[in-house]
GROMACS .gro file of C-alpha atoms in nm:
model
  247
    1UNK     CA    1   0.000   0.000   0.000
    2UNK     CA    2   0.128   0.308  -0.107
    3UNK     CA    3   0.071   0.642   0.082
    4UNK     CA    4  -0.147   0.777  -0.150
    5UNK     CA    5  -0.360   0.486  -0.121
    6UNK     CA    6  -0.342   0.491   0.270
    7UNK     CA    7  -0.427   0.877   0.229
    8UNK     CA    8  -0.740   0.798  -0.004
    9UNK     CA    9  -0.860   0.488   0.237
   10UNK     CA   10  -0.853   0.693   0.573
   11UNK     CA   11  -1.044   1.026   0.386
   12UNK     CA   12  -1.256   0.733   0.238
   13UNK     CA   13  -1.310   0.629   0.625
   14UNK     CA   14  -1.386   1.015   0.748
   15UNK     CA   15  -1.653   1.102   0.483
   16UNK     CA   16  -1.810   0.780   0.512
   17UNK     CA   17  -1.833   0.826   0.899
   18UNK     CA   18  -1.976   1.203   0.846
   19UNK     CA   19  -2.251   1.078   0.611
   20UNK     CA   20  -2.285   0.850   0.987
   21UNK     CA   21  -2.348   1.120   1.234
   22UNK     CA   22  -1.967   1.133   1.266
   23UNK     CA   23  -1.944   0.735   1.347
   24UNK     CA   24  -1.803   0.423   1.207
   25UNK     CA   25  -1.787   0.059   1.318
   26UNK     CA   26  -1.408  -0.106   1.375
   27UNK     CA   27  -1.545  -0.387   1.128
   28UNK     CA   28  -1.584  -0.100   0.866
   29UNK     CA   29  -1.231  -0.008   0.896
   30UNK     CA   30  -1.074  -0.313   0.894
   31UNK     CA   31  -1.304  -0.399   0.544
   32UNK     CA   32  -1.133  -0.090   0.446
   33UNK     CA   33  -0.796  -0.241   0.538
   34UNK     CA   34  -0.865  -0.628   0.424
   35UNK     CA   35  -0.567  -0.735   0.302
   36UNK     CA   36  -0.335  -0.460   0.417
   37UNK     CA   37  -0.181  -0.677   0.705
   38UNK     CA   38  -0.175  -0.407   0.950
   39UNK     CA   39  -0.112  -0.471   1.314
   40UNK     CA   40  -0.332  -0.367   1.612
   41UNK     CA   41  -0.061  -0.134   1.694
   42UNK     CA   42  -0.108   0.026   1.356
   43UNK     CA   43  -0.525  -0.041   1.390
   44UNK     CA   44  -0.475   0.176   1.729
   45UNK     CA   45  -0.318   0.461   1.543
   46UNK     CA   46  -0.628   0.487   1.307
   47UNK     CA   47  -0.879   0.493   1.601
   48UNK     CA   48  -0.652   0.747   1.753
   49UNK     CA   49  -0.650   0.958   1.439
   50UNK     CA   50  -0.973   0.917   1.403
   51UNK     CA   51  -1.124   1.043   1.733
   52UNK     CA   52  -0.889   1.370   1.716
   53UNK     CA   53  -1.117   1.432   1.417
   54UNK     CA   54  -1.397   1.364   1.659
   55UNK     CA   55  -1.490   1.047   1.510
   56UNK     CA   56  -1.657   0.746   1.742
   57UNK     CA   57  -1.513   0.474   1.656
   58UNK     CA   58  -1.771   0.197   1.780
   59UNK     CA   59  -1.611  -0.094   1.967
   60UNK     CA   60  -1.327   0.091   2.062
   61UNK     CA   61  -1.222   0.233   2.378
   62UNK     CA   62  -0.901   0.390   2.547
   63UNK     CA   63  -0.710   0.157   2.789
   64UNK     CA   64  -0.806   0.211   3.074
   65UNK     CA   65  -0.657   0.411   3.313
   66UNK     CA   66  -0.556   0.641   2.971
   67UNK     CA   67  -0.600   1.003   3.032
   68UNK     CA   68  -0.771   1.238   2.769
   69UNK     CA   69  -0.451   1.448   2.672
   70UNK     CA   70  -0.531   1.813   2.582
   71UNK     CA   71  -0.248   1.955   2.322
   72UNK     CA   72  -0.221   2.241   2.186
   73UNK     CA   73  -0.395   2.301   1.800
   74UNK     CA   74  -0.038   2.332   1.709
   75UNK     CA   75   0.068   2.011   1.900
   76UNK     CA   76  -0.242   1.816   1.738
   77UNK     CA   77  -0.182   1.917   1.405
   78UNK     CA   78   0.176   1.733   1.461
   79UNK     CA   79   0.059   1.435   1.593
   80UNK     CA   80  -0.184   1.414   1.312
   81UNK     CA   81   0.079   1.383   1.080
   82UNK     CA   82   0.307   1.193   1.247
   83UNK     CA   83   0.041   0.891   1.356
   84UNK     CA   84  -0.055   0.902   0.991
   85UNK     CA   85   0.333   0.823   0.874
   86UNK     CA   86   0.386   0.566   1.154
   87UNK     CA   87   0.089   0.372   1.049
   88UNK     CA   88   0.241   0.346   0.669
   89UNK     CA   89   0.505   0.162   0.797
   90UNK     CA   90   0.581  -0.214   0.761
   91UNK     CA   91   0.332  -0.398   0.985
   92UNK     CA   92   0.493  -0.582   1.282
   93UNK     CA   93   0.527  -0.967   1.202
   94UNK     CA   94   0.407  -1.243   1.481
   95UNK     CA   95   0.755  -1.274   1.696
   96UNK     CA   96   0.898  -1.012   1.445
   97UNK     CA   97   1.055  -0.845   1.793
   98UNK     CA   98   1.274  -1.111   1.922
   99UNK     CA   99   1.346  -1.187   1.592
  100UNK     CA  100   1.492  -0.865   1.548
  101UNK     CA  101   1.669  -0.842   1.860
  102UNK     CA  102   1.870  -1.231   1.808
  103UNK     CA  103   1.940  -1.057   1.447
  104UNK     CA  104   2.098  -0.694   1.597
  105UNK     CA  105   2.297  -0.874   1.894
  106UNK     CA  106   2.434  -1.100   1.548
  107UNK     CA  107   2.506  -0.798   1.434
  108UNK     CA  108   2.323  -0.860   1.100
  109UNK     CA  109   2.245  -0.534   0.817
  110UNK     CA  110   1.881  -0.351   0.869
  111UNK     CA  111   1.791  -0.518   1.182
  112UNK     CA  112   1.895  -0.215   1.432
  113UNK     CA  113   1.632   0.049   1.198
  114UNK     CA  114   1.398  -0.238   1.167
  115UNK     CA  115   1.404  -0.255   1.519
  116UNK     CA  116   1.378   0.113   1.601
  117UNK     CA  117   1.056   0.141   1.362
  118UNK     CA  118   0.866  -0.098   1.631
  119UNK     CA  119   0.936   0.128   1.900
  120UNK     CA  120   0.850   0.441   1.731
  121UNK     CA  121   0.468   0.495   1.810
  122UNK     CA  122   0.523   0.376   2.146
  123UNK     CA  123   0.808   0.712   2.182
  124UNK     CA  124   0.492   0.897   2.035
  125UNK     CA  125   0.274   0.746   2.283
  126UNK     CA  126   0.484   0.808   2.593
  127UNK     CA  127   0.535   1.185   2.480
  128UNK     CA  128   0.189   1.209   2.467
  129UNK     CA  129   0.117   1.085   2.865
  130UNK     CA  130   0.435   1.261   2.926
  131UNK     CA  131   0.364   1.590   2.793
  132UNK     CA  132   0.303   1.964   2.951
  133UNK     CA  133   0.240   2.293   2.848
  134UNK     CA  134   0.626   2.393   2.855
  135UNK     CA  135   0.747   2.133   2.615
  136UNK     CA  136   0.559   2.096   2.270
  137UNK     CA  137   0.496   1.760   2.152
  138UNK     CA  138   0.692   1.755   1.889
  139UNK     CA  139   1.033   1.841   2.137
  140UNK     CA  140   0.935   1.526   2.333
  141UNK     CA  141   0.869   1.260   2.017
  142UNK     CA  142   1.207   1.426   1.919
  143UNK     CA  143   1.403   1.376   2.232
  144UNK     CA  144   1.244   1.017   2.288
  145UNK     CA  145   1.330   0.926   1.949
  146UNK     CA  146   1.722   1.044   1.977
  147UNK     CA  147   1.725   0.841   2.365
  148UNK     CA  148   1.601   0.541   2.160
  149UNK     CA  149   1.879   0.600   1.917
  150UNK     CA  150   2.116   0.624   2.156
  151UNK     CA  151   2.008   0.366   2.355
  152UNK     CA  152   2.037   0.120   2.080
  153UNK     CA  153   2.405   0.116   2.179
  154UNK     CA  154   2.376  -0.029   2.484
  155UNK     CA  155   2.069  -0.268   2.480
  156UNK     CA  156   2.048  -0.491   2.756
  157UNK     CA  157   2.038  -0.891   2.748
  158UNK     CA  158   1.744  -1.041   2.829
  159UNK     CA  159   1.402  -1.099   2.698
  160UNK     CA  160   1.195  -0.818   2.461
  161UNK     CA  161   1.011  -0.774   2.736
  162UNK     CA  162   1.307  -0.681   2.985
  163UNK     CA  163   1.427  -0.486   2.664
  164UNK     CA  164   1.155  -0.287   2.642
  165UNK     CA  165   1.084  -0.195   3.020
  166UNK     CA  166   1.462  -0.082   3.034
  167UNK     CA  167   1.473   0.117   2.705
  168UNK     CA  168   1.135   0.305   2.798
  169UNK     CA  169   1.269   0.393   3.103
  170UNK     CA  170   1.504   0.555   2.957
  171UNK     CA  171   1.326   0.732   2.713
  172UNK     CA  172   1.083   0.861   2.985
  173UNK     CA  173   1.402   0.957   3.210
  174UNK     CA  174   1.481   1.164   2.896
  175UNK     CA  175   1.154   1.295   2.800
  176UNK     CA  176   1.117   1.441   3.203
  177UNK     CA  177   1.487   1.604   3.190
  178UNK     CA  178   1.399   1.788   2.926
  179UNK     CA  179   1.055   1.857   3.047
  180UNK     CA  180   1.228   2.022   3.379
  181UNK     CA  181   1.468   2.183   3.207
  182UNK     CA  182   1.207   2.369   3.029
  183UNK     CA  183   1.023   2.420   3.308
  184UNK     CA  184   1.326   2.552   3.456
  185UNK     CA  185   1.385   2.879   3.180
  186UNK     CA  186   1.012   2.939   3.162
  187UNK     CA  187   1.005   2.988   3.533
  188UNK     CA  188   1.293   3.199   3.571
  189UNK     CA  189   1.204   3.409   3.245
  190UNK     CA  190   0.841   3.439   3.450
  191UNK     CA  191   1.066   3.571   3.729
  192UNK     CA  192   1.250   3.791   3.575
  193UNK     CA  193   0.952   4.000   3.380
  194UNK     CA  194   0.785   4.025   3.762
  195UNK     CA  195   1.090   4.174   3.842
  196UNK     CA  196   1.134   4.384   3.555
  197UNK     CA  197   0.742   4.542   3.663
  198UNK     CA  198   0.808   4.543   4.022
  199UNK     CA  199   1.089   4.796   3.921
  200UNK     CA  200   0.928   4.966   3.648
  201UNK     CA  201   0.636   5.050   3.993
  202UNK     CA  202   0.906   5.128   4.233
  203UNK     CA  203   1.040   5.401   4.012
  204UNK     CA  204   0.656   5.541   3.943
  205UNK     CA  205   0.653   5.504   4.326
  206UNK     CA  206   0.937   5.730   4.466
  207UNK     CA  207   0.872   5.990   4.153
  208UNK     CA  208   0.575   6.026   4.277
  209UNK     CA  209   0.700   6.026   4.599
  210UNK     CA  210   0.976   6.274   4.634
  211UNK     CA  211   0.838   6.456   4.314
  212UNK     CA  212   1.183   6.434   4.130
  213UNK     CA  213   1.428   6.176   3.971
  214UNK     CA  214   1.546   5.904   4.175
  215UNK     CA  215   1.859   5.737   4.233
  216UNK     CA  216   1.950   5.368   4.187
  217UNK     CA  217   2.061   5.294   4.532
  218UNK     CA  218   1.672   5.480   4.644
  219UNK     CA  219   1.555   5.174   4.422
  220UNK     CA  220   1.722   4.915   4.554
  221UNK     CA  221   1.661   4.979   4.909
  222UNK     CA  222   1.298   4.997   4.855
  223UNK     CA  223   1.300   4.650   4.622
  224UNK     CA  224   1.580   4.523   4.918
  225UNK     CA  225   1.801   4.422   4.635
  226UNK     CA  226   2.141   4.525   4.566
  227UNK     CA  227   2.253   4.790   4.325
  228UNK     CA  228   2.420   4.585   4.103
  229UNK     CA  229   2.057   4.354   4.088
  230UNK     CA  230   1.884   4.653   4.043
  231UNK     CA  231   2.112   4.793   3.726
  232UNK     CA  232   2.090   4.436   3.593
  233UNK     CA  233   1.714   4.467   3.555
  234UNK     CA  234   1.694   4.799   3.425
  235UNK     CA  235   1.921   4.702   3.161
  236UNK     CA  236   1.544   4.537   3.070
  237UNK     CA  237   1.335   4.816   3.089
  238UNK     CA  238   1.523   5.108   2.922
  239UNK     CA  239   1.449   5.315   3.227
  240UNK     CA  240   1.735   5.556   3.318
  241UNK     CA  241   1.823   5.555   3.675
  242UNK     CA  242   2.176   5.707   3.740
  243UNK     CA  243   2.386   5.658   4.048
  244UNK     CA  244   2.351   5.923   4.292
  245UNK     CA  245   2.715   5.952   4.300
  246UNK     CA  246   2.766   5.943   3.908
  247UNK     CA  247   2.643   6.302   3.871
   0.00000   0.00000   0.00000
């Protein structure tokens, strides 16, 4: 299937589920899909893609315990797009996952990016449970997709399963450094424009006070800052508050 064709079957899938009262049965989609060999993973992206273009798809439900993630338009748009290119990709085989993982620790061509592509709408899934208001989604697929990289040097023996629990722990470990990080700037950028108006009012304050100019070490007594803070921020404001002792 080509991805025009997987284009033309999922608009084929949204107008026939508006001519429905926006609804459509899982049987209809997977009609729409005979043949295709797509994996419930893949079948999970549709649904997903589907209800963001508030769509009920009948017989399906979130896992439970899922939360209903709100993203920004910007953020949805992206995840649009990117569900719709992970779900061209090469359906996952029965046992295709160990199979991969014998063939990387052999060392054998295409099995590491084979391997990667299995994990990649689970990164998108994790960044979407992970995600907050600081971070766009599109950061966090991005970071969790370079950890997965990265952590492709260093996978750990064991099962797929054991695999898998200690490479998306390390993609989440990722995904929440960056998150604080972010976090991090935002709140001290917050701080320093409350800062930058708290000084901007001081000097309305003592002008109106002492009806003339006033001094920078009259501000930064009344903020209890030092002088040097206080020059720092009005380097932000373009106000002009000389040193007493500078004229």
């Amino acid at each position: 299937m080509t991805q025009q064709e997987f284009q033309e079957k999922l608009e084929g899938i949204l107008e026939s589920a508006k001519r429905k009262e926006s609804r459509i049965g899982r049987e209809e989609i997977g009609e729409v899909f005979d043949g295709e060999n797509l994996t419930p993973e893949q079948f999970q992206l549709i649904y997903e893609y589907l209800l963001s273009k508030k769509i009920v798809v009948e017989g399906y439900e979130k896992e439970e315990g899922a939360e209903e993630i709100s993203l920004k338009p910007e953020d949805e748009k992206y995840l649009e797009r990117y569900r719709q290119q992970l779900a061209k990709l090469r359906p996952r085989g029965d046992g295709e996952e160990e199979r991969l993982l014998e063939a990387f620790r052999a060392g054998k061509a295409g099995a590491r990016e084979r391997l990667m592509e299995l994990y990649l709408g689970e990164v998108a899934d994790l960044a979407c449970r992970t995600c907050v208001p600081e971070v766009s989604i599109a950061d966090l697929i991005q970071e969790g997709n370079l950890q997965l990289v990265l952590a492709m040097d260093s996978l750990p023996g064991g099962s797929a399963a054991q695999v898998r629990r200690q490479l998306f722990a390390q993609i989440r470990e990722a995904m929440e450094a960056l998150i604080g990080e972010q976090k991090d700037i935002k709140s001290r950028d917050r701080r320093m424009v409350s800062r930058v108006e708290e000084l901007k009012d001081t000097i309305a304050i003592l002008k109106e006070e002492f009806g003339r100019r006033v001094y920078l070490d009259e501000v930064a007594d009344y903020m209890h800052i030092s002088e040097e803070e206080a020059e720092a921020i009005l380097k932000l404001t373009g106000e002009e508050v000389p040193r007493e002792d500078a004229e």
